[in-house]
Amino acid sequence: KAGVTQTPRYLIKTRGQQVTLSCSPISGHRSVSWYQQTPGQGLQFLFEYFSETQRNKGNFPGRFSGRQFSNSRSEMNVSTLELGDSALYLCASSLEPGVSPNYGYTFGSGTRLTVV
Amino acid sequence: QQQVKQSPQSLIVQKGGISIINCAYENTAFDYFPWYQQFPGKGPALLIAIRPDVSEKKEGRFTISFNKSAKQFSLHIMDSQPGDSATYFCAAILTGGADGLTFGKGTHLIIQP
């Protein structure tokens, strides 16, 4: 059974550019969540998508956006990149939205974004 | 502000010893508390989880202890092995909500052979 696939694994971008990251969830999983991981702030919730709709967004500026397609695949976009956006971006899929004793996240291995 | 505070930041334990990681939360609405294990180059993976109506949960060598009145919970790894060397994150969530997991800052655990 294939896991959560994130592409690309590594990315180097210049300040001011924009970037799009992709996430393919586990087959049958309908919810996709995105997290940012940095040494200073740890793991922070970005947003969650279910049935092509954003359920909620964490405390991130409008430069961070995402979308989900009808096949549950998701993309996140960061515009006007800043040095502080350098991070590991993790995607997690689950059968239903959120996390509960009945179902939980499966995380991908992440996309390492470096902004120079 | 929703926060989960985790300690220690790093921990070194001898093989066969007990590793203990502690977390404290603020938001009493949280109703599910998972622990994740992360190896370098990989995403976090669910290790064990607990609901606040249970004071302890054990799965193999891993045990969660939960103190609802103190708003604290901890992970105990018994008979720690070198393969347990990883970063561990506690987390909390309001199930049914839409805010995602709130994570602790992580504990880098090293098990010395």
GROMACS .gro file of C-alpha atoms in nm:
model
  229
    1LYS     CA    1   0.000   0.000   0.000
    2ALA     CA    2   0.155   0.328  -0.110
    3GLY     CA    3   0.205   0.591   0.157
    4VAL     CA    4   0.167   0.965   0.135
    5THR     CA    5   0.378   1.096  -0.152
    6GLN     CA    6   0.518   1.447  -0.147
    7THR     CA    7   0.700   1.603  -0.438
    8PRO     CA    8   0.955   1.737  -0.477
    9ARG     CA    9   1.164   1.617  -0.182
   10TYR     CA   10   1.400   1.914  -0.196
   11LEU     CA   11   1.361   2.261  -0.337
   12ILE     CA   12   1.577   2.572  -0.344
   13LYS     CA   13   1.411   2.903  -0.425
   14THR     CA   14   1.509   3.268  -0.422
   15ARG     CA   15   1.343   3.533  -0.208
   16GLY     CA   16   1.043   3.681  -0.381
   17GLN     CA   17   0.971   3.374  -0.591
   18GLN     CA   18   0.671   3.149  -0.546
   19VAL     CA   19   0.662   2.775  -0.497
   20THR     CA   20   0.407   2.495  -0.532
   21LEU     CA   21   0.434   2.172  -0.335
   22SER     CA   22   0.236   1.859  -0.412
   23CYS     CA   23   0.088   1.587  -0.195
   24SER     CA   24  -0.076   1.260  -0.301
   25PRO     CA   25  -0.264   1.101  -0.011
   26ILE     CA   26  -0.307   0.734   0.062
   27SER     CA   27  -0.567   0.581  -0.165
   28GLY     CA   28  -0.909   0.624  -0.007
   29HIS     CA   29  -0.803   0.904   0.225
   30ARG     CA   30  -1.017   1.209   0.167
   31SER     CA   31  -0.857   1.459   0.403
   32VAL     CA   32  -0.521   1.627   0.356
   33SER     CA   33  -0.350   1.850   0.612
   34TRP     CA   34  -0.033   2.053   0.580
   35TYR     CA   35   0.219   2.134   0.851
   36GLN     CA   36   0.534   2.346   0.859
   37GLN     CA   37   0.828   2.214   1.059
   38THR     CA   38   1.115   2.441   1.162
   39PRO     CA   39   1.381   2.408   1.435
   40GLY     CA   40   1.254   2.719   1.609
   41GLN     CA   41   0.876   2.685   1.591
   42GLY     CA   42   0.846   2.308   1.564
   43LEU     CA   43   0.544   2.163   1.387
   44GLN     CA   44   0.272   2.412   1.306
   45PHE     CA   45  -0.065   2.351   1.143
   46LEU     CA   46  -0.106   2.526   0.808
   47PHE     CA   47  -0.442   2.409   0.676
   48GLU     CA   48  -0.665   2.111   0.617
   49TYR     CA   49  -0.865   2.019   0.309
   50PHE     CA   50  -1.160   1.784   0.283
   51SER     CA   51  -1.382   1.738  -0.021
   52GLU     CA   52  -1.194   2.012  -0.202
   53THR     CA   53  -1.278   2.263   0.072
   54GLN     CA   54  -1.042   2.425   0.319
   55ARG     CA   55  -1.175   2.351   0.668
   56ASN     CA   56  -0.943   2.581   0.856
   57LYS     CA   57  -0.614   2.762   0.837
   58GLY     CA   58  -0.346   2.808   1.099
   59ASN     CA   59  -0.181   3.134   1.193
   60PHE     CA   60   0.000   3.193   0.865
   61PRO     CA   61  -0.010   3.492   0.630
   62GLY     CA   62  -0.214   3.499   0.313
   63ARG     CA   63   0.099   3.416   0.113
   64PHE     CA   64   0.033   3.056   0.211
   65SER     CA   65  -0.251   2.896   0.022
   66GLY     CA   66  -0.359   2.554  -0.092
   67ARG     CA   67  -0.615   2.356  -0.275
   68GLN     CA   68  -0.745   2.003  -0.309
   69PHE     CA   69  -0.851   1.830  -0.625
   70SER     CA   70  -1.138   1.589  -0.682
   71ASN     CA   71  -0.899   1.292  -0.653
   72SER     CA   72  -0.798   1.421  -0.305
   73ARG     CA   73  -0.451   1.523  -0.418
   74SER     CA   74  -0.348   1.855  -0.271
   75GLU     CA   75  -0.110   2.137  -0.349
   76MET     CA   76   0.013   2.419  -0.135
   77ASN     CA   77   0.151   2.743  -0.268
   78VAL     CA   78   0.372   3.002  -0.107
   79SER     CA   79   0.404   3.333  -0.287
   80THR     CA   80   0.666   3.606  -0.239
   81LEU     CA   81   0.900   3.374  -0.053
   82GLU     CA   82   1.086   3.500   0.251
   83LEU     CA   83   1.400   3.356   0.414
   84GLY     CA   84   1.187   3.254   0.711
   85ASP     CA   85   0.979   3.025   0.491
   86SER     CA   86   1.269   2.781   0.480
   87ALA     CA   87   1.128   2.469   0.642
   88LEU     CA   88   1.019   2.111   0.602
   89TYR     CA   89   0.663   2.109   0.474
   90LEU     CA   90   0.474   1.798   0.575
   91CYS     CA   91   0.154   1.665   0.432
   92ALA     CA   92  -0.068   1.426   0.626
   93SER     CA   93  -0.365   1.232   0.496
   94SER     CA   94  -0.650   1.069   0.684
   95LEU     CA   95  -0.976   0.895   0.605
   96GLU     CA   96  -1.184   1.170   0.758
   97PRO     CA   97  -1.100   1.524   0.870
   98GLY     CA   98  -0.889   1.568   1.178
   99VAL     CA   99  -0.749   1.306   1.411
  100SER     CA  100  -0.940   1.076   1.645
  101PRO     CA  101  -0.908   0.737   1.811
  102ASN     CA  102  -1.077   0.588   1.505
  103TYR     CA  103  -0.851   0.731   1.241
  104GLY     CA  104  -0.536   0.934   1.232
  105TYR     CA  105  -0.280   1.103   1.017
  106THR     CA  106  -0.027   0.934   0.798
  107PHE     CA  107   0.249   1.181   0.726
  108GLY     CA  108   0.459   1.198   0.415
  109SER     CA  109   0.835   1.247   0.431
  110GLY     CA  110   0.800   1.614   0.349
  111THR     CA  111   0.941   1.867   0.108
  112ARG     CA  112   1.251   2.048   0.230
  113LEU     CA  113   1.226   2.409   0.107
  114THR     CA  114   1.529   2.634   0.126
  115VAL     CA  115   1.488   3.003   0.045
  116VAL     CA  116   1.808   3.189  -0.040
  117GLN     CA  117  -0.332   3.068   2.334
  118GLN     CA  118  -0.328   2.700   2.262
  119GLN     CA  119   0.007   2.557   2.366
  120VAL     CA  120   0.166   2.226   2.447
  121LYS     CA  121   0.493   2.249   2.638
  122GLN     CA  122   0.733   1.955   2.611
  123SER     CA  123   1.043   1.868   2.811
  124PRO     CA  124   1.324   1.788   2.799
  125GLN     CA  125   1.452   1.915   2.465
  126SER     CA  126   1.708   1.637   2.450
  127LEU     CA  127   1.760   1.318   2.647
  128ILE     CA  128   2.034   1.059   2.663
  129VAL     CA  129   1.949   0.721   2.813
  130GLN     CA  130   2.151   0.404   2.844
  131LYS     CA  131   2.030   0.094   2.663
  132GLY     CA  132   1.781  -0.090   2.881
  133GLY     CA  133   1.689   0.220   3.078
  134ILE     CA  134   1.362   0.411   3.100
  135SER     CA  135   1.311   0.720   2.884
  136ILE     CA  136   1.061   0.973   3.017
  137ILE     CA  137   0.926   1.270   2.823
  138ASN     CA  138   0.680   1.515   2.974
  139CYS     CA  139   0.417   1.744   2.826
  140ALA     CA  140   0.177   2.002   2.965
  141TYR     CA  141  -0.119   2.158   2.792
  142GLU     CA  142  -0.331   2.465   2.852
  143ASN     CA  143  -0.653   2.418   2.657
  144THR     CA  144  -0.890   2.198   2.856
  145ALA     CA  145  -1.100   2.146   2.543
  146PHE     CA  146  -0.836   1.913   2.402
  147ASP     CA  147  -0.971   1.559   2.411
  148TYR     CA  148  -0.712   1.345   2.235
  149PHE     CA  149  -0.340   1.328   2.299
  150PRO     CA  150  -0.118   1.140   2.051
  151TRP     CA  151   0.257   1.091   2.057
  152TYR     CA  152   0.457   1.084   1.737
  153GLN     CA  153   0.802   0.944   1.660
  154GLN     CA  154   1.014   1.098   1.386
  155PHE     CA  155   1.333   0.962   1.234
  156PRO     CA  156   1.567   1.181   1.026
  157GLY     CA  157   1.438   1.230   0.675
  158LYS     CA  158   1.095   1.094   0.759
  159GLY     CA  159   0.762   1.238   0.862
  160PRO     CA  160   0.623   1.183   1.212
  161ALA     CA  161   0.454   0.849   1.276
  162LEU     CA  162   0.188   0.782   1.538
  163LEU     CA  163   0.332   0.591   1.832
  164ILE     CA  164   0.057   0.578   2.093
  165ALA     CA  165  -0.236   0.799   2.197
  166ILE     CA  166  -0.470   0.853   2.490
  167ARG     CA  167  -0.801   1.016   2.578
  168PRO     CA  168  -0.830   1.220   2.901
  169ASP     CA  169  -1.079   0.978   3.058
  170VAL     CA  170  -0.797   0.722   3.087
  171SER     CA  171  -0.507   0.766   3.328
  172GLU     CA  172  -0.268   0.525   3.163
  173LYS     CA  173  -0.231   0.338   2.836
  174LYS     CA  174   0.034   0.081   2.757
  175GLU     CA  175   0.137  -0.062   2.422
  176GLY     CA  176   0.439  -0.287   2.438
  177ARG     CA  177   0.732  -0.092   2.581
  178PHE     CA  178   0.550   0.241   2.545
  179THR     CA  179   0.324   0.383   2.817
  180ILE     CA  180   0.136   0.712   2.838
  181SER     CA  181   0.049   0.846   3.182
  182PHE     CA  182  -0.221   1.114   3.192
  183ASN     CA  183  -0.302   1.355   3.477
  184LYS     CA  184  -0.613   1.550   3.381
  185SER     CA  185  -0.622   1.773   3.691
  186ALA     CA  186  -0.262   1.881   3.637
  187LYS     CA  187  -0.307   1.904   3.258
  188GLN     CA  188   0.003   1.694   3.210
  189PHE     CA  189   0.088   1.374   3.028
  190SER     CA  190   0.405   1.179   2.978
  191LEU     CA  191   0.558   0.908   2.762
  192HIS     CA  192   0.759   0.630   2.920
  193ILE     CA  193   0.975   0.404   2.706
  194MET     CA  194   1.073   0.094   2.899
  195ASP     CA  195   1.384  -0.110   2.817
  196SER     CA  196   1.498   0.164   2.577
  197GLN     CA  197   1.682   0.038   2.269
  198PRO     CA  198   1.921   0.211   2.025
  199GLY     CA  199   1.646   0.180   1.760
  200ASP     CA  200   1.432   0.408   1.975
  201SER     CA  201   1.673   0.696   1.907
  202ALA     CA  202   1.452   0.954   1.735
  203THR     CA  203   1.267   1.278   1.796
  204TYR     CA  204   0.942   1.243   1.990
  205PHE     CA  205   0.655   1.488   1.975
  206CYS     CA  206   0.356   1.508   2.202
  207ALA     CA  207   0.042   1.661   2.055
  208ALA     CA  208  -0.313   1.754   2.141
  209ILE     CA  209  -0.631   1.808   1.947
  210LEU     CA  210  -1.000   1.873   1.989
  211THR     CA  211  -1.150   1.589   1.791
  212GLY     CA  212  -1.420   1.709   1.557
  213GLY     CA  213  -1.261   2.050   1.546
  214ALA     CA  214  -1.080   2.196   1.251
  215ASP     CA  215  -0.766   2.337   1.406
  216GLY     CA  216  -0.529   2.049   1.346
  217LEU     CA  217  -0.283   1.907   1.594
  218THR     CA  218  -0.102   2.132   1.839
  219PHE     CA  219   0.246   1.988   1.884
  220GLY     CA  220   0.508   2.017   2.154
  221LYS     CA  221   0.853   2.132   2.039
  222GLY     CA  222   0.994   1.779   2.043
  223THR     CA  223   1.247   1.574   2.239
  224HIS     CA  224   1.560   1.443   2.073
  225LEU     CA  225   1.619   1.103   2.234
  226ILE     CA  226   1.950   0.920   2.209
  227ILE     CA  227   1.983   0.567   2.343
  228GLN     CA  228   2.345   0.479   2.408
  229PRO     CA  229   2.444   0.114   2.353
   0.00000   0.00000   0.00000
